[in-house]
Amino acid sequence: MKFPVITRRFTVLLAALALLLGIPAAAAHADSATSGTGWIRLAHLSPNTPAVDVYLYSFGNSDAQIVLHHVAYGTVSPYEAVQAGDYSVAMRAAGASATSAPVLSASVTVKADHAYTVAGMGPESGLRLQVMDDTLTTPAGKSLVRVINASLKDQTVKVTCGGQAIVPKSAFGTVSSYVTIPGGTWTMAAIGGSGTATERFTMAAGTVHTMVALDGANGLELVNLEDAAGAGKPPLGSAATGFGGTAGHGPGSPLPWVALIAAGTLLAMTGGLRLRRSGLRGLRTGH
Amino acid sequence: MALFRRPAAIIVAAGLVVIVAGTLGLLLTRHSVAAVLPPKPGVGALPAPTGPIVAPPQSSDPVAVASPVSLTIPLIGVKTRLITLGLQSNGTLQVPSTVTVAGWYTGSPRPGAIGSAIIVGHVDNYRGDGIFFRLDTLSRGDKVYVQRADGTTVMFLVTRVQKYLKNEFPTAAVYGPTPDAELRLITCGGTFDSTTGHYLSNIVVYATEAG
């Protein structure tokens, strides 16, 4: 009965290894090798948490697909295109060994044509990784904006767009849903107890934004993240981009040539008739 | 030759000439014409543009990028200035009026900014090949460069090449929003319908800014 023991030990070892690498529930779901690509970006939005190294693992692969070193508070990576499927994100203290136990990890299922933000949120004591399903598409002619409050100093902020409150109460460590605004250049303000951050941003029609309220050196700061952009006015359907000069084709229609022959015949016959008639006339008047 | 002084005789002669021309025309066009196939990639390749390549945009603090002025695809020998294109009155994409240049749709993001920049070119005209004649020979990983008005260059890598029937054109996938800087190169392909004078399909090259 040695065999099962060995197997059990091996399983425990494997589970420990998986845990160590920040791959939760390694054996639980072995599905989804979905096709297509999605996008993922990584962010550090926890004000009192020191810089971290962020790792992205494709499910079942202990070699990190992306490693971002020394990611400090307020940093948001660009979107990375990844194969649709399951991933895990692990955060380790900056400079910690890649094989050390992560401080925090979370799993993300990336669907084709979807974009995700994975952000370290909250205070250091309650640090968590939040996975956000980001929106790419706007209603026609509109822009979308949502708010993340990442300010520890101002636990509640109000965000206004052109003087109008779009998110009246944004609590620390939370993300609002997207709000539709008309496309254009807007004065955006984050208003907190300790002060106000005001910026002018271009929010063109067809673009999606995330406004992040951060603790700056001198009070609140407002950062504009561009989540996605599309054509303000997308074209309809296909494009007519060829005339066939290099295309293969069968024999052209014989009709024009047949018509030409018919016209020639008609002409010849007309001429022939006139010739006969004038010939006869000539005979008659010739003498 | 007194006969030919008569107008009626001239008419008969003209009729006969027309009959002969029609018969010749008919006989000479009774064969099929094979398609002109683009040469393999690499044939007639151009050097990549020199100078620094700018980095892809960050998602924070999006900066305005300069408008595109030219397009280079070394592998298939494409080097062209880019004209600007809008929409036609029926809402479809305008196309360049000549086959020797490609055009950028001004309603799409500028190449290198977040979103899908749309560039369109002809595969051919009535007689021969156009600027995007060899577009469908591109494959994943091939490089596409766009030079911009401020002298900067952005490099894109082809991610996939698709052929779509025009009546099943996936508008959302081709023109839709993206969270990163992408490029769409569009031309015609597939079967040519000589009764309508149009190709039945579009070739779409998807590319993403390298970084």
CSV table of C-alpha atoms in Angstrom, one decimal:
chain,number,residue,atom,x,y,z
A,1,MET,CA,0.0,0.0,0.0
A,2,LYS,CA,2.9,2.4,-0.6
A,3,PHE,CA,1.7,3.6,-3.9
A,4,PRO,CA,-1.3,5.7,-2.8
A,5,VAL,CA,0.8,7.4,-0.1
A,6,ILE,CA,3.3,8.4,-2.7
A,7,THR,CA,0.5,9.7,-5.0
A,8,ARG,CA,-1.0,11.7,-2.1
A,9,ARG,CA,2.4,13.2,-1.3
A,10,PHE,CA,2.9,14.0,-4.9
A,11,THR,CA,-0.5,15.7,-5.0
A,12,VAL,CA,0.2,17.7,-1.9
A,13,LEU,CA,3.6,18.8,-3.3
A,14,LEU,CA,1.9,19.8,-6.6
A,15,ALA,CA,-0.8,21.7,-4.8
A,16,ALA,CA,1.9,23.5,-2.7
A,17,LEU,CA,3.8,24.3,-5.8
A,18,ALA,CA,0.7,25.7,-7.5
A,19,LEU,CA,-0.1,27.8,-4.4
A,20,LEU,CA,3.4,29.0,-4.3
A,21,LEU,CA,3.2,30.1,-7.9
A,22,GLY,CA,-0.1,31.8,-7.3
A,23,ILE,CA,-2.2,29.4,-9.4
A,24,PRO,CA,-5.3,28.8,-7.4
A,25,ALA,CA,-7.2,25.6,-7.7
A,26,ALA,CA,-4.8,24.3,-10.2
A,27,ALA,CA,-6.6,21.0,-10.9
A,28,ALA,CA,-10.2,22.3,-10.5
A,29,HIS,CA,-11.0,23.4,-14.0
A,30,ALA,CA,-9.2,22.1,-17.0
A,31,ASP,CA,-11.5,23.6,-19.6
A,32,SER,CA,-11.4,26.7,-21.8
A,33,ALA,CA,-8.8,26.6,-24.4
A,34,THR,CA,-11.0,29.2,-26.2
A,35,SER,CA,-9.9,30.7,-29.4
A,36,GLY,CA,-9.4,34.4,-30.1
A,37,THR,CA,-7.7,37.1,-28.1
A,38,GLY,CA,-8.6,39.4,-25.3
A,39,TRP,CA,-6.7,42.1,-23.4
A,40,ILE,CA,-5.5,42.5,-19.9
A,41,ARG,CA,-3.8,45.4,-18.0
A,42,LEU,CA,-2.4,45.5,-14.5
A,43,ALA,CA,-2.6,48.3,-12.0
A,44,HIS,CA,-1.4,49.2,-8.5
A,45,LEU,CA,-4.0,51.4,-6.9
A,46,SER,CA,-3.4,50.8,-3.2
A,47,PRO,CA,-2.1,54.0,-1.7
A,48,ASN,CA,-0.1,52.7,1.3
A,49,THR,CA,1.2,49.5,-0.3
A,50,PRO,CA,4.8,49.6,-1.4
A,51,ALA,CA,5.9,48.8,-5.0
A,52,VAL,CA,5.2,45.3,-6.2
A,53,ASP,CA,6.2,42.9,-9.0
A,54,VAL,CA,3.2,41.8,-10.9
A,55,TYR,CA,3.2,38.4,-12.7
A,56,LEU,CA,0.7,37.1,-15.2
A,57,TYR,CA,0.5,33.3,-15.7
A,58,SER,CA,-1.4,31.5,-18.4
A,59,PHE,CA,-3.4,28.7,-16.6
A,60,GLY,CA,-1.3,25.7,-16.0
A,61,ASN,CA,2.0,27.3,-17.0
A,62,SER,CA,4.4,28.1,-14.2
A,63,ASP,CA,6.5,30.4,-16.5
A,64,ALA,CA,5.1,33.9,-16.2
A,65,GLN,CA,3.8,35.3,-19.5
A,66,ILE,CA,4.2,38.9,-18.4
A,67,VAL,CA,6.3,40.3,-15.5
A,68,LEU,CA,6.1,43.9,-14.5
A,69,HIS,CA,8.8,44.9,-12.1
A,70,HIS,CA,8.6,47.6,-9.4
A,71,VAL,CA,5.1,48.7,-10.0
A,72,ALA,CA,4.4,51.6,-7.7
A,73,TYR,CA,1.1,53.1,-6.5
A,74,GLY,CA,-0.7,54.8,-9.3
A,75,THR,CA,0.9,52.8,-12.1
A,76,VAL,CA,-1.4,51.2,-14.8
A,77,SER,CA,0.2,49.1,-17.6
A,78,PRO,CA,-0.9,49.3,-21.2
A,79,TYR,CA,-3.3,46.6,-22.3
A,80,GLU,CA,-1.5,43.4,-23.4
A,81,ALA,CA,-3.2,41.2,-26.0
A,82,VAL,CA,-3.5,37.6,-24.7
A,83,GLN,CA,-5.0,34.4,-25.9
A,84,ALA,CA,-8.5,33.9,-24.6
A,85,GLY,CA,-8.4,31.5,-21.6
A,86,ASP,CA,-7.7,31.3,-17.9
A,87,TYR,CA,-5.0,33.3,-16.2
A,88,SER,CA,-3.8,34.1,-12.8
A,89,VAL,CA,-2.2,37.4,-11.6
A,90,ALA,CA,0.2,37.3,-8.7
A,91,MET,CA,1.7,40.2,-6.8
A,92,ARG,CA,4.9,39.9,-4.9
A,93,ALA,CA,6.9,42.5,-3.0
A,94,ALA,CA,9.2,44.4,-5.5
A,95,GLY,CA,12.4,42.4,-5.9
A,96,ALA,CA,11.0,39.2,-4.3
A,97,SER,CA,12.1,35.9,-5.9
A,98,ALA,CA,9.8,34.8,-8.7
A,99,THR,CA,9.3,31.5,-6.9
A,100,SER,CA,8.4,33.0,-3.5
A,101,ALA,CA,4.9,32.9,-2.3
A,102,PRO,CA,2.9,35.8,-3.7
A,103,VAL,CA,1.4,38.4,-1.4
A,104,LEU,CA,-1.8,38.2,-3.4
A,105,SER,CA,-3.2,36.3,-6.4
A,106,ALA,CA,-6.4,36.2,-8.4
A,107,SER,CA,-7.6,34.3,-11.3
A,108,VAL,CA,-9.0,35.9,-14.5
A,109,THR,CA,-10.9,34.3,-17.3
A,110,VAL,CA,-10.2,36.2,-20.5
A,111,LYS,CA,-12.9,36.0,-23.1
A,112,ALA,CA,-12.2,36.7,-26.7
A,113,ASP,CA,-12.6,40.4,-27.6
A,114,HIS,CA,-13.0,41.4,-23.9
A,115,ALA,CA,-10.6,43.6,-21.9
A,116,TYR,CA,-9.9,43.4,-18.2
A,117,THR,CA,-8.2,45.5,-15.6
A,118,VAL,CA,-6.7,43.7,-12.7
A,119,ALA,CA,-5.8,46.2,-9.9
A,120,GLY,CA,-4.5,45.9,-6.4
A,121,MET,CA,-7.1,47.9,-4.5
A,122,GLY,CA,-7.8,49.0,-0.9
A,123,PRO,CA,-5.5,49.7,2.0
A,124,GLU,CA,-2.4,47.6,2.5
A,125,SER,CA,-4.1,45.9,5.5
A,126,GLY,CA,-7.0,44.8,3.3
A,127,LEU,CA,-5.2,44.7,0.0
A,128,ARG,CA,-7.1,42.7,-2.7
A,129,LEU,CA,-6.9,42.2,-6.4
A,130,GLN,CA,-10.0,43.3,-8.2
A,131,VAL,CA,-10.8,42.1,-11.7
A,132,MET,CA,-12.8,44.5,-13.8
A,133,ASP,CA,-14.5,43.6,-17.0
A,134,ASP,CA,-13.8,46.8,-19.1
A,135,THR,CA,-16.3,48.1,-21.7
A,136,LEU,CA,-15.0,48.7,-25.2
A,137,THR,CA,-18.1,50.0,-27.0
A,138,THR,CA,-20.0,53.2,-26.5
A,139,PRO,CA,-23.4,54.3,-27.7
A,140,ALA,CA,-23.1,56.2,-31.0
A,141,GLY,CA,-21.6,59.7,-30.6
A,142,LYS,CA,-21.0,59.2,-26.8
A,143,SER,CA,-18.1,58.6,-24.5
A,144,LEU,CA,-18.1,56.4,-21.4
A,145,VAL,CA,-16.4,57.2,-18.1
A,146,ARG,CA,-16.2,55.4,-14.8
A,147,VAL,CA,-14.4,56.3,-11.6
A,148,ILE,CA,-12.0,54.4,-9.3
A,149,ASN,CA,-11.4,56.0,-5.9
A,150,ALA,CA,-7.9,55.1,-4.9
A,151,SER,CA,-7.4,57.9,-2.4
A,152,LEU,CA,-6.9,56.9,1.2
A,153,LYS,CA,-7.0,60.5,2.3
A,154,ASP,CA,-10.4,61.1,0.7
A,155,GLN,CA,-12.4,58.1,1.4
A,156,THR,CA,-15.3,59.6,-0.5
A,157,VAL,CA,-15.0,61.7,-3.6
A,158,LYS,CA,-17.6,63.2,-5.9
A,159,VAL,CA,-16.7,63.3,-9.6
A,160,THR,CA,-18.1,65.9,-11.9
A,161,CYS,CA,-18.0,66.4,-15.7
A,162,GLY,CA,-18.6,69.9,-16.9
A,163,GLY,CA,-19.9,70.8,-13.5
A,164,GLN,CA,-22.5,68.0,-13.3
A,165,ALA,CA,-22.0,65.1,-10.9
A,166,ILE,CA,-21.6,61.9,-12.8
A,167,VAL,CA,-20.5,59.8,-9.8
A,168,PRO,CA,-21.9,61.6,-6.7
A,169,LYS,CA,-20.2,59.2,-4.1
A,170,SER,CA,-17.2,57.1,-4.9
A,171,ALA,CA,-15.9,55.2,-1.9
A,172,PHE,CA,-12.3,54.3,-1.4
A,173,GLY,CA,-11.3,51.1,-3.1
A,174,THR,CA,-14.4,50.9,-5.3
A,175,VAL,CA,-15.0,51.2,-9.0
A,176,SER,CA,-18.2,52.8,-10.3
A,177,SER,CA,-20.1,51.5,-13.4
A,178,TYR,CA,-19.7,53.4,-16.6
A,179,VAL,CA,-21.6,56.7,-17.1
A,180,THR,CA,-22.5,57.9,-20.6
A,181,ILE,CA,-21.4,61.5,-21.5
A,182,PRO,CA,-21.5,63.3,-24.8
A,183,GLY,CA,-18.2,63.2,-26.7
A,184,GLY,CA,-16.1,66.3,-26.4
A,185,THR,CA,-13.5,68.1,-24.2
A,186,TRP,CA,-14.6,68.2,-20.6
A,187,THR,CA,-13.5,69.7,-17.4
A,188,MET,CA,-13.5,66.8,-15.0
A,189,ALA,CA,-13.2,67.3,-11.2
A,190,ALA,CA,-12.7,65.0,-8.3
A,191,ILE,CA,-14.0,66.7,-5.1
A,192,GLY,CA,-13.0,65.3,-1.8
A,193,GLY,CA,-12.8,66.5,1.8
A,194,SER,CA,-9.2,67.5,1.5
A,195,GLY,CA,-9.5,69.3,-1.8
A,196,THR,CA,-10.4,69.2,-5.4
A,197,ALA,CA,-8.5,68.0,-8.5
A,198,THR,CA,-9.6,69.6,-11.8
A,199,GLU,CA,-8.4,68.6,-15.2
A,200,ARG,CA,-9.5,69.2,-18.8
A,201,PHE,CA,-9.7,65.9,-20.8
A,202,THR,CA,-10.6,65.1,-24.4
A,203,MET,CA,-13.2,62.4,-24.3
A,204,ALA,CA,-13.9,61.9,-28.0
A,205,ALA,CA,-17.1,60.1,-29.1
A,206,GLY,CA,-16.4,56.4,-29.2
A,207,THR,CA,-13.8,56.4,-26.4
A,208,VAL,CA,-14.1,54.8,-23.0
A,209,HIS,CA,-12.3,56.2,-20.0
A,210,THR,CA,-11.5,55.3,-16.3
A,211,MET,CA,-10.9,58.3,-14.0
A,212,VAL,CA,-8.7,57.4,-11.1
A,213,ALA,CA,-8.6,59.6,-8.0
A,214,LEU,CA,-5.2,59.2,-6.4
A,215,ASP,CA,-3.4,60.6,-3.4
A,216,GLY,CA,-0.9,63.0,-4.8
A,217,ALA,CA,1.9,64.8,-3.2
A,218,ASN,CA,-0.4,67.8,-2.7
A,219,GLY,CA,-3.8,66.3,-2.2
A,220,LEU,CA,-6.1,64.7,-4.8
A,221,GLU,CA,-4.9,63.9,-8.3
A,222,LEU,CA,-7.1,62.9,-11.2
A,223,VAL,CA,-5.7,60.5,-13.8
A,224,ASN,CA,-7.5,59.7,-17.1
A,225,LEU,CA,-7.0,56.2,-18.4
A,226,GLU,CA,-8.1,55.4,-21.9
A,227,ASP,CA,-9.8,52.0,-21.8
A,228,ALA,CA,-10.7,51.8,-25.5
A,229,ALA,CA,-11.3,53.9,-28.6
A,230,GLY,CA,-13.3,53.2,-31.7
A,231,ALA,CA,-14.1,55.1,-34.8
A,232,GLY,CA,-16.4,58.0,-33.8
A,233,LYS,CA,-18.5,57.1,-36.9
A,234,PRO,CA,-17.7,53.6,-38.1
A,235,PRO,CA,-18.2,53.0,-41.8
A,236,LEU,CA,-21.1,50.8,-42.9
A,237,GLY,CA,-20.2,47.4,-44.4
A,238,SER,CA,-17.5,46.5,-46.9
A,239,ALA,CA,-15.2,48.6,-49.2
A,240,ALA,CA,-15.1,48.7,-53.0
A,241,THR,CA,-11.4,48.4,-53.6
A,242,GLY,CA,-10.9,46.6,-56.9
A,243,PHE,CA,-12.0,46.7,-60.5
A,244,GLY,CA,-11.1,43.2,-61.6
A,245,GLY,CA,-8.0,43.9,-63.8
A,246,THR,CA,-6.1,41.1,-62.2
A,247,ALA,CA,-9.0,38.7,-61.6
A,248,GLY,CA,-9.5,35.6,-63.7
A,249,HIS,CA,-12.7,35.5,-65.7
A,250,GLY,CA,-14.5,33.5,-68.3
A,251,PRO,CA,-15.0,34.6,-72.0
A,252,GLY,CA,-16.7,37.9,-72.1
A,253,SER,CA,-20.3,38.1,-73.3
A,254,PRO,CA,-20.6,37.5,-77.1
A,255,LEU,CA,-23.6,39.9,-77.3
A,256,PRO,CA,-21.8,43.1,-78.2
A,257,TRP,CA,-19.9,41.4,-81.0
A,258,VAL,CA,-23.1,39.7,-82.3
A,259,ALA,CA,-24.8,43.1,-82.2
A,260,LEU,CA,-21.9,44.6,-84.1
A,261,ILE,CA,-22.1,41.9,-86.8
A,262,ALA,CA,-25.9,42.4,-87.0
A,263,ALA,CA,-25.4,46.2,-87.4
A,264,GLY,CA,-22.8,45.6,-90.1
A,265,THR,CA,-25.2,43.2,-91.9
A,266,LEU,CA,-28.0,45.8,-91.7
A,267,LEU,CA,-25.7,48.5,-93.0
A,268,ALA,CA,-24.5,46.3,-95.9
A,269,MET,CA,-28.0,45.3,-96.7
A,270,THR,CA,-29.2,49.0,-96.7
A,271,GLY,CA,-26.4,50.0,-98.9
A,272,GLY,CA,-27.0,47.0,-101.2
A,273,LEU,CA,-30.7,47.9,-101.5
A,274,ARG,CA,-29.8,51.5,-102.3
A,275,LEU,CA,-27.2,50.4,-104.8
A,276,ARG,CA,-29.8,48.2,-106.6
A,277,ARG,CA,-32.3,50.9,-106.6
A,278,SER,CA,-30.0,53.6,-107.9
A,279,GLY,CA,-28.5,51.2,-110.3
A,280,LEU,CA,-32.0,50.6,-111.8
A,281,ARG,CA,-32.6,54.4,-111.8
A,282,GLY,CA,-29.2,54.9,-113.5
A,283,LEU,CA,-30.3,52.4,-116.2
A,284,ARG,CA,-33.6,54.2,-116.6
A,285,THR,CA,-32.1,57.7,-116.9
A,286,GLY,CA,-28.9,56.7,-118.5
A,287,HIS,CA,-30.1,57.1,-122.0
B,1,MET,CA,-13.7,52.4,-109.7
B,2,ALA,CA,-16.8,54.3,-110.6
B,3,LEU,CA,-18.7,52.1,-108.3
B,4,PHE,CA,-17.2,53.7,-105.1
B,5,ARG,CA,-18.2,57.1,-106.2
B,6,ARG,CA,-21.7,56.1,-105.3
B,7,PRO,CA,-22.6,56.7,-101.6
B,8,ALA,CA,-24.6,53.4,-101.4
B,9,ALA,CA,-21.5,51.5,-102.3
B,10,ILE,CA,-19.6,53.1,-99.5
B,11,ILE,CA,-22.4,52.1,-97.1
B,12,VAL,CA,-22.1,48.5,-98.3
B,13,ALA,CA,-18.3,48.6,-97.8
B,14,ALA,CA,-18.7,50.1,-94.4
B,15,GLY,CA,-21.2,47.4,-93.4
B,16,LEU,CA,-18.8,44.7,-94.6
B,17,VAL,CA,-16.0,46.2,-92.6
B,18,VAL,CA,-18.2,46.3,-89.5
B,19,ILE,CA,-19.2,42.6,-90.0
B,20,VAL,CA,-15.5,41.6,-90.3
B,21,ALA,CA,-14.6,43.6,-87.2
B,22,GLY,CA,-17.5,42.1,-85.2
B,23,THR,CA,-16.5,38.5,-86.3
B,24,LEU,CA,-12.9,39.1,-85.4
B,25,GLY,CA,-13.9,40.5,-82.0
B,26,LEU,CA,-16.2,37.6,-81.4
B,27,LEU,CA,-13.5,35.1,-82.3
B,28,LEU,CA,-10.7,36.8,-80.3
B,29,THR,CA,-12.7,36.9,-77.0
B,30,ARG,CA,-13.8,33.3,-76.9
B,31,HIS,CA,-11.2,32.3,-74.3
B,32,SER,CA,-10.9,32.6,-70.5
B,33,VAL,CA,-8.5,34.9,-68.9
B,34,ALA,CA,-6.5,33.6,-66.0
B,35,ALA,CA,-6.2,35.6,-62.8
B,36,VAL,CA,-2.9,37.5,-62.3
B,37,LEU,CA,-1.5,36.0,-59.1
B,38,PRO,CA,0.6,38.1,-56.7
B,39,PRO,CA,4.2,37.0,-56.4
B,40,LYS,CA,5.4,35.4,-53.2
B,41,PRO,CA,6.2,37.8,-50.3
B,42,GLY,CA,9.8,38.9,-50.3
B,43,VAL,CA,9.8,39.3,-54.1
B,44,GLY,CA,10.5,43.0,-54.7
B,45,ALA,CA,10.8,43.6,-50.9
B,46,LEU,CA,11.7,47.1,-49.8
B,47,PRO,CA,14.0,48.1,-46.9
B,48,ALA,CA,12.3,49.0,-43.6
B,49,PRO,CA,12.1,52.7,-42.9
B,50,THR,CA,15.1,54.1,-41.0
B,51,GLY,CA,14.8,56.1,-37.8
B,52,PRO,CA,13.4,55.4,-34.3
B,53,ILE,CA,10.2,53.6,-33.8
B,54,VAL,CA,8.0,55.2,-31.1
B,55,ALA,CA,6.6,53.1,-28.2
B,56,PRO,CA,2.9,52.2,-28.0
B,57,PRO,CA,0.7,54.5,-26.1
B,58,GLN,CA,0.1,53.9,-22.4
B,59,SER,CA,-3.4,53.7,-21.2
B,60,SER,CA,-2.9,56.6,-18.8
B,61,ASP,CA,-2.6,60.1,-20.1
B,62,PRO,CA,-3.4,59.4,-23.7
B,63,VAL,CA,-1.4,61.8,-25.9
B,64,ALA,CA,-2.4,63.1,-29.3
B,65,VAL,CA,-0.4,61.5,-32.1
B,66,ALA,CA,0.4,63.1,-35.4
B,67,SER,CA,-1.6,62.3,-38.5
B,68,PRO,CA,-0.3,59.5,-40.8
B,69,VAL,CA,1.5,60.5,-44.0
B,70,SER,CA,2.9,57.3,-45.5
B,71,LEU,CA,2.7,53.5,-45.3
B,72,THR,CA,5.5,51.0,-45.8
B,73,ILE,CA,5.1,47.2,-45.9
B,74,PRO,CA,8.6,46.1,-46.9
B,75,LEU,CA,7.8,42.4,-47.5
B,76,ILE,CA,5.3,43.1,-50.3
B,77,GLY,CA,7.0,46.2,-51.7
B,78,VAL,CA,4.4,48.7,-50.6
B,79,LYS,CA,5.6,52.3,-50.1
B,80,THR,CA,3.0,54.9,-50.6
B,81,ARG,CA,1.8,58.2,-49.3
B,82,LEU,CA,-1.5,58.1,-47.5
B,83,ILE,CA,-4.4,60.3,-48.6
B,84,THR,CA,-7.3,61.0,-46.3
B,85,LEU,CA,-10.7,59.3,-46.8
B,86,GLY,CA,-14.1,60.0,-45.4
B,87,LEU,CA,-17.4,58.3,-45.8
B,88,GLN,CA,-19.6,58.2,-48.9
B,89,SER,CA,-23.1,59.5,-48.7
B,90,ASN,CA,-24.4,56.0,-48.1
B,91,GLY,CA,-22.3,55.6,-45.1
B,92,THR,CA,-19.7,53.2,-46.6
B,93,LEU,CA,-16.0,53.9,-46.7
B,94,GLN,CA,-14.6,56.2,-49.4
B,95,VAL,CA,-11.9,54.6,-51.4
B,96,PRO,CA,-8.9,56.3,-53.1
B,97,SER,CA,-9.7,57.5,-56.7
B,98,THR,CA,-6.4,55.9,-58.0
B,99,VAL,CA,-5.0,52.5,-57.3
B,100,THR,CA,-1.5,53.7,-56.7
B,101,VAL,CA,-2.1,55.2,-53.2
B,102,ALA,CA,-3.7,54.0,-50.0
B,103,GLY,CA,-5.8,56.2,-47.7
B,104,TRP,CA,-6.5,56.6,-44.0
B,105,TYR,CA,-10.1,57.0,-42.9
B,106,THR,CA,-10.1,60.2,-40.9
B,107,GLY,CA,-13.0,59.0,-38.7
B,108,SER,CA,-10.8,56.3,-37.3
B,109,PRO,CA,-8.1,56.8,-34.7
B,110,ARG,CA,-4.7,57.9,-36.0
B,111,PRO,CA,-2.2,55.0,-36.4
B,112,GLY,CA,-0.4,54.5,-33.1
B,113,ALA,CA,-3.3,56.0,-31.0
B,114,ILE,CA,-5.6,53.6,-29.0
B,115,GLY,CA,-8.2,52.1,-31.3
B,116,SER,CA,-8.3,50.6,-34.8
B,117,ALA,CA,-6.8,52.9,-37.5
B,118,ILE,CA,-8.4,52.0,-40.9
B,119,ILE,CA,-6.3,52.1,-44.1
B,120,VAL,CA,-7.8,51.2,-47.4
B,121,GLY,CA,-6.2,50.5,-50.9
B,122,HIS,CA,-7.2,49.0,-54.2
B,123,VAL,CA,-6.1,45.5,-55.2
B,124,ASP,CA,-6.3,46.4,-58.9
B,125,ASN,CA,-7.9,48.6,-61.5
B,126,TYR,CA,-9.4,47.6,-64.9
B,127,ARG,CA,-6.0,46.7,-66.3
B,128,GLY,CA,-3.6,45.6,-63.6
B,129,ASP,CA,-2.5,45.5,-60.0
B,130,GLY,CA,-3.0,48.2,-57.4
B,131,ILE,CA,-1.1,49.2,-54.2
B,132,PHE,CA,-2.6,46.4,-52.1
B,133,PHE,CA,-2.3,43.7,-54.8
B,134,ARG,CA,-0.3,41.5,-52.6
B,135,LEU,CA,-1.9,42.3,-49.2
B,136,ASP,CA,-3.4,38.8,-48.8
B,137,THR,CA,0.1,37.2,-49.0
B,138,LEU,CA,1.0,38.8,-45.6
B,139,SER,CA,1.0,36.6,-42.5
B,140,ARG,CA,1.3,36.8,-38.8
B,141,GLY,CA,4.4,38.6,-37.6
B,142,ASP,CA,5.0,40.6,-40.8
B,143,LYS,CA,5.9,44.3,-40.2
B,144,VAL,CA,3.9,47.3,-41.3
B,145,TYR,CA,5.2,50.8,-40.8
B,146,VAL,CA,3.3,54.1,-40.7
B,147,GLN,CA,5.2,57.4,-40.9
B,148,ARG,CA,3.5,60.4,-39.3
B,149,ALA,CA,3.5,64.1,-40.0
B,150,ASP,CA,5.9,64.8,-37.1
B,151,GLY,CA,8.5,62.5,-38.5
B,152,THR,CA,7.8,59.7,-36.1
B,153,THR,CA,7.3,56.1,-37.2
B,154,VAL,CA,5.1,53.4,-35.7
B,155,MET,CA,5.5,49.7,-36.3
B,156,PHE,CA,2.7,47.2,-36.3
B,157,LEU,CA,2.9,43.4,-36.4
B,158,VAL,CA,0.3,41.5,-38.4
B,159,THR,CA,-1.8,39.3,-36.1
B,160,ARG,CA,-4.1,37.8,-38.8
B,161,VAL,CA,-5.3,38.0,-42.3
B,162,GLN,CA,-9.0,37.4,-43.0
B,163,LYS,CA,-11.2,37.1,-46.1
B,164,TYR,CA,-14.8,38.1,-45.7
B,165,LEU,CA,-17.7,38.0,-48.2
B,166,LYS,CA,-18.8,41.6,-48.6
B,167,ASN,CA,-22.4,40.7,-47.7
B,168,GLU,CA,-21.2,39.1,-44.5
B,169,PHE,CA,-18.6,41.8,-43.6
B,170,PRO,CA,-18.1,41.8,-39.8
B,171,THR,CA,-18.3,45.6,-39.3
B,172,ALA,CA,-17.8,45.4,-35.5
B,173,ALA,CA,-14.7,43.2,-35.7
B,174,VAL,CA,-13.0,45.4,-38.4
B,175,TYR,CA,-14.1,48.9,-37.4
B,176,GLY,CA,-14.9,48.3,-33.7
B,177,PRO,CA,-13.2,49.7,-30.7
B,178,THR,CA,-10.0,48.2,-29.2
B,179,PRO,CA,-8.1,49.0,-26.0
B,180,ASP,CA,-4.7,49.0,-27.7
B,181,ALA,CA,-3.3,50.6,-30.8
B,182,GLU,CA,-4.2,48.5,-33.8
B,183,LEU,CA,-4.3,48.8,-37.6
B,184,ARG,CA,-6.7,47.4,-40.2
B,185,LEU,CA,-5.6,47.2,-43.9
B,186,ILE,CA,-8.5,46.6,-46.2
B,187,THR,CA,-8.6,45.7,-49.9
B,188,CYS,CA,-10.7,43.5,-52.2
B,189,GLY,CA,-10.3,39.8,-52.9
B,190,GLY,CA,-12.0,36.6,-53.7
B,191,THR,CA,-14.1,36.1,-56.8
B,192,PHE,CA,-14.6,39.0,-59.2
B,193,ASP,CA,-18.2,39.4,-60.3
B,194,SER,CA,-18.0,40.8,-63.8
B,195,THR,CA,-21.7,41.5,-64.0
B,196,THR,CA,-21.5,44.0,-61.1
B,197,GLY,CA,-17.9,44.9,-61.6
B,198,HIS,CA,-17.0,44.2,-58.0
B,199,TYR,CA,-15.1,41.6,-56.0
B,200,LEU,CA,-17.3,39.5,-53.8
B,201,SER,CA,-14.9,39.6,-50.8
B,202,ASN,CA,-12.7,42.0,-48.8
B,203,ILE,CA,-9.3,41.1,-47.4
B,204,VAL,CA,-8.6,42.5,-44.0
B,205,VAL,CA,-5.2,42.5,-42.4
B,206,TYR,CA,-5.3,42.9,-38.6
B,207,ALA,CA,-2.1,44.3,-37.0
B,208,THR,CA,-1.2,45.5,-33.5
B,209,GLU,CA,1.4,48.1,-32.6
B,210,ALA,CA,4.6,46.4,-31.5
B,211,GLY,CA,6.1,47.3,-28.2
